[in-house]
């Protein structure tokens, strides 16, 4: 729990880069985001996301976490009337300012949603779906990729004998790990997770949290969560959003023990939100 957090009277502008010398995968610069032309949902956000780190996005409902997460793979583009100002750099390339193919971007920046959404297909075909779309048809290679992805998602042992059964017969927690395996089969660099455990029971949640800890070895993870304990347990960096602004971002241990802003302290100690 938080003890005697050091507060600052006048907030300094939020700077998001925790360690200058670490490698940045995603960088957001002076970003504004609008729904329906004029409704400002995110305002002047600057942030760096580090490779092989888990970054948690926290903040009260409606503060813009999901909107912000969806910027990284251009999922907001699918909502008519939205507008982006500023830059979102992925590996140094502005994903809004270049002729980058959004479909290729979404392969490299995968996403897992709040509610598990497996396709009404077999377990195997869920995981093989993306690679097949990309043209992988060699059966041995596909088998290997399906097995590796299911192992990385910590689901292989539970499903290896029922690979051709419907994915819809799995439990919610298993379905969510299947969705993670499906994203990993595309061999992404970044995995975006929007409240991936909010529909799951505590045991399934613990499975996913453990998995997130392991995924950081090979991937960069950005996770939205309403669960403060979860953010503290799984993430290396935490960003606190409030009303469309990034209030502060720092190492998770610092955010949860010595937040710089009173708003952050109020939120993490449960005084609002
Ligand atoms: N499709 C949309 N069209 C118009 N406004 C939207 C849309 N989606 C979100 N918004 C608005 O943008 C703001 C941020 O919403 P967002 O869903 O990103 O918040 P959030 O922090 O993820 O909230 P929650 O914790 O409840 O999921 C809210 O004011 C919301 O009403
Ligand atoms: Mg949300």
XYZ file of C-alpha atoms and ligand atoms in Angstrom:
305
model
C 0.000 0.000 0.000
C 1.013 3.568 -0.473
C 2.845 5.224 2.383
C 3.522 8.928 2.638
C 3.627 9.655 -1.052
C 5.728 12.641 -1.968
C 3.414 15.133 -3.599
C 4.290 18.096 -5.687
C 2.251 21.239 -5.408
C 2.453 22.353 -9.015
C 2.385 19.508 -11.528
C 5.226 19.584 -13.981
C 4.411 18.627 -17.574
C 4.140 14.868 -17.863
C 7.297 13.372 -19.225
C 6.943 9.768 -20.039
C 10.363 8.434 -20.687
C 11.490 6.465 -17.672
C 15.003 5.546 -18.748
C 16.527 7.498 -21.561
C 19.031 4.839 -22.514
C 16.550 2.024 -23.025
C 15.208 1.088 -26.393
C 11.923 2.691 -27.366
C 9.498 0.641 -29.480
C 6.523 2.972 -29.542
C 6.591 6.688 -29.076
C 3.693 9.094 -28.939
C 4.388 12.763 -29.561
C 2.032 15.652 -28.914
C -0.930 13.491 -29.642
C -4.527 14.707 -29.755
C -7.372 12.382 -30.647
C -10.919 13.371 -31.587
C -14.143 11.415 -31.973
C -16.854 12.812 -34.227
C -14.654 15.595 -35.544
C -14.480 17.834 -32.496
C -14.839 15.715 -29.347
C -11.335 15.720 -27.857
C -10.761 12.330 -26.178
C -6.969 12.511 -25.740
C -5.021 15.698 -25.305
C -1.318 16.419 -25.803
C -0.004 12.975 -24.897
C 3.734 12.265 -24.953
C 4.918 8.777 -24.092
C 7.654 6.250 -24.777
C 7.050 2.514 -24.533
C 10.130 0.405 -23.914
C 10.998 -2.902 -25.552
C 10.517 -6.070 -23.484
C 8.653 -4.183 -20.831
C 5.074 -4.463 -19.634
C 3.447 -1.037 -19.556
C 0.155 -0.697 -17.654
C -2.375 1.997 -18.536
C -4.587 2.910 -15.597
C -7.205 5.547 -14.854
C -10.916 5.980 -14.208
C -13.562 4.825 -16.663
C -13.819 7.070 -19.705
C -10.365 8.637 -19.310
C -9.260 7.347 -22.715
C -7.234 4.183 -22.007
C -8.871 2.039 -24.696
C -8.804 4.890 -27.183
C -5.102 5.344 -26.483
C -4.356 1.612 -26.793
C -6.188 1.419 -30.130
C -3.949 4.155 -31.551
C -1.026 1.744 -31.648
C -2.527 -0.522 -34.272
C -4.827 1.992 -35.930
C -7.952 0.271 -34.677
C -9.568 3.682 -34.151
C -9.443 4.152 -37.923
C -12.350 1.717 -38.098
C -14.549 4.236 -36.211
C -15.935 6.843 -38.639
C -15.321 10.510 -37.844
C -12.172 10.029 -35.750
C -9.113 12.221 -36.158
C -5.500 12.036 -34.979
C -3.086 14.940 -34.531
C 0.553 14.469 -33.608
C 2.696 11.403 -34.117
C 2.700 7.742 -33.154
C 6.056 6.200 -34.002
C 6.510 2.440 -34.205
C 10.168 1.522 -34.547
C 10.747 5.139 -35.536
C 8.121 5.215 -38.325
C 5.050 7.418 -37.965
C 2.179 4.972 -38.383
C -0.251 7.777 -39.218
C 2.031 9.815 -41.417
C 3.393 7.055 -43.631
C 1.950 4.726 -46.226
C 2.225 1.837 -43.780
C -0.330 -0.908 -44.431
C -2.714 -1.080 -41.413
C -3.191 -4.821 -41.905
C 0.548 -5.421 -41.687
C 0.714 -3.068 -38.685
C -1.998 -5.097 -36.912
C 0.023 -8.261 -37.445
C 3.082 -6.643 -35.865
C 1.060 -4.981 -33.112
C -1.414 -7.642 -31.983
C -4.427 -7.091 -29.762
C -6.317 -9.036 -27.121
C -9.717 -7.730 -26.043
C -11.626 -7.611 -22.785
C -14.008 -10.381 -23.761
C -12.441 -13.497 -25.256
C -13.516 -13.600 -28.901
C -12.403 -16.908 -30.437
C -13.657 -17.644 -33.931
C -16.329 -20.364 -34.179
C -13.667 -22.744 -35.464
C -11.461 -25.441 -33.997
C -8.714 -24.556 -31.518
C -6.130 -25.363 -34.195
C -7.825 -23.262 -36.857
C -8.098 -20.272 -34.534
C -4.337 -20.207 -34.064
C -3.525 -21.100 -37.682
C -5.900 -18.453 -39.047
C -3.494 -15.507 -39.231
C -0.460 -17.428 -40.543
C -2.641 -19.050 -43.236
C -3.919 -15.628 -44.304
C -0.304 -14.573 -44.641
C 0.266 -17.499 -46.988
C 1.766 -20.150 -44.711
C 0.377 -23.451 -45.967
C 3.134 -25.948 -45.189
C 1.438 -28.341 -42.784
C 4.529 -29.161 -40.721
C 5.411 -25.491 -40.338
C 1.816 -24.647 -39.392
C 1.696 -27.482 -36.849
C 4.919 -26.212 -35.301
C 3.688 -22.635 -35.138
C 0.364 -23.659 -33.602
C 2.142 -25.739 -30.964
C 4.665 -23.011 -30.156
C 1.986 -20.320 -29.897
C -0.193 -22.458 -27.635
C 2.837 -23.218 -25.461
C 3.737 -19.534 -25.222
C 0.161 -18.821 -24.193
C 0.413 -21.548 -21.513
C -2.491 -23.478 -23.033
C -0.800 -26.342 -24.878
C -1.004 -28.933 -22.096
C -4.726 -28.365 -21.693
C -5.616 -28.591 -25.392
C -3.000 -30.718 -27.125
C -5.382 -33.687 -27.362
C -8.404 -31.670 -28.471
C -6.874 -29.368 -31.083
C -9.676 -30.105 -33.535
C -12.492 -29.485 -31.077
C -14.406 -26.217 -31.219
C -12.757 -23.293 -29.447
C -16.181 -22.344 -28.136
C -16.111 -25.384 -25.835
C -13.205 -23.949 -23.825
C -13.658 -22.092 -20.533
C -13.469 -18.299 -20.528
C -9.901 -18.312 -19.215
C -8.846 -20.894 -21.792
C -10.551 -18.904 -24.548
C -8.628 -15.807 -23.496
C -5.331 -17.703 -23.600
C -6.375 -19.031 -27.024
C -6.886 -15.437 -28.184
C -3.395 -14.648 -26.893
C -2.025 -17.684 -28.793
C -3.870 -16.501 -31.919
C -2.211 -13.087 -31.631
C 1.224 -14.642 -30.956
C 0.938 -16.920 -34.011
C 1.234 -13.790 -36.155
C 4.668 -13.267 -34.590
C 3.960 -9.726 -33.429
C 6.468 -7.423 -31.782
C 3.945 -5.753 -29.499
C 0.890 -7.165 -27.749
C -1.887 -4.776 -26.731
C -4.253 -6.069 -24.046
C -7.424 -4.207 -23.090
C -8.578 -5.418 -19.661
C -7.814 -9.015 -20.641
C -8.883 -10.497 -17.315
C -11.940 -8.452 -16.421
C -14.277 -11.238 -17.576
C -12.312 -13.999 -15.838
C -12.344 -15.682 -12.433
C -9.366 -15.320 -10.037
C -7.687 -18.570 -11.127
C -7.887 -17.761 -14.824
C -6.733 -14.231 -14.006
C -3.686 -15.580 -12.187
C -2.865 -17.719 -15.249
C -2.990 -14.704 -17.556
C -0.957 -12.533 -15.167
C 1.752 -15.164 -14.946
C 1.723 -15.422 -18.701
C 2.099 -11.660 -19.168
C 5.190 -11.817 -16.964
C 6.687 -14.460 -19.255
C 5.697 -12.744 -22.494
C 7.873 -9.744 -21.715
C 10.917 -11.861 -22.539
C 9.954 -11.965 -26.214
C 7.417 -9.191 -26.618
C 6.545 -5.693 -25.567
C 3.206 -5.642 -23.763
C 0.837 -2.718 -23.185
C -2.024 -3.627 -20.868
C -5.071 -1.668 -19.731
C -6.352 -2.632 -16.315
C -8.769 -1.384 -13.688
C -7.192 -3.648 -11.133
C -4.488 -1.809 -9.208
C -3.051 -5.000 -7.751
C -2.781 -6.387 -11.244
C -0.970 -3.309 -12.542
C 1.412 -3.513 -9.580
C 1.983 -7.250 -10.085
C 2.483 -7.472 -13.828
C 3.887 -4.199 -15.091
C 7.290 -2.530 -15.197
C 5.979 0.921 -16.096
C 2.628 2.470 -15.264
C 0.899 5.389 -16.960
C -1.967 7.126 -15.167
C -4.572 8.843 -17.350
C -7.239 11.251 -16.198
C -9.830 12.914 -18.420
C -7.945 12.368 -21.648
C -4.565 13.467 -20.293
C -1.504 11.532 -19.233
C -0.996 12.696 -15.658
C 2.224 10.785 -15.075
C 4.198 7.748 -16.076
C 7.041 6.070 -14.259
C 8.360 2.775 -13.013
C 5.441 0.878 -11.502
C 7.175 0.630 -8.118
C 7.433 4.426 -7.992
C 3.872 5.099 -9.172
C 2.537 2.855 -6.431
C 4.761 4.126 -3.636
C 5.701 7.695 -4.495
C 3.376 9.130 -7.143
C 4.292 12.683 -8.041
C 0.732 13.913 -8.447
C -2.083 13.987 -5.920
C -4.558 12.781 -8.593
C -2.528 9.610 -9.076
C -2.351 8.988 -5.363
C -6.101 9.508 -4.988
C -6.785 7.045 -7.772
C -4.456 4.270 -6.685
C -5.614 4.493 -3.092
C -9.216 4.164 -4.225
C -10.402 7.645 -3.347
C -12.049 8.000 -6.757
C -12.566 6.085 -9.968
N -16.758 5.027 -30.561
C -16.798 6.165 -29.853
N -17.445 7.264 -30.318
C -17.485 8.418 -29.616
N -16.897 8.592 -28.423
C -16.238 7.540 -27.909
C -16.148 6.271 -28.567
N -15.423 5.424 -27.811
C -15.080 6.125 -26.703
N -15.556 7.389 -26.759
C -15.376 8.431 -25.732
O -13.993 8.653 -25.540
C -13.700 8.784 -24.142
C -12.673 7.740 -23.750
O -13.250 6.458 -23.880
P -12.421 5.127 -23.673
O -13.315 3.993 -24.034
O -11.139 5.241 -24.377
O -12.164 5.163 -22.095
P -11.555 4.061 -21.120
O -10.573 4.759 -20.261
O -11.112 2.887 -21.892
O -12.830 3.664 -20.230
P -13.212 2.256 -19.554
O -12.291 2.118 -18.380
O -14.644 2.452 -19.129
O -13.041 1.173 -20.577
C -15.030 8.680 -23.418
O -15.505 9.974 -23.179
C -15.908 7.951 -24.395
O -17.262 8.318 -24.241
Mg -11.711 0.879 -21.985
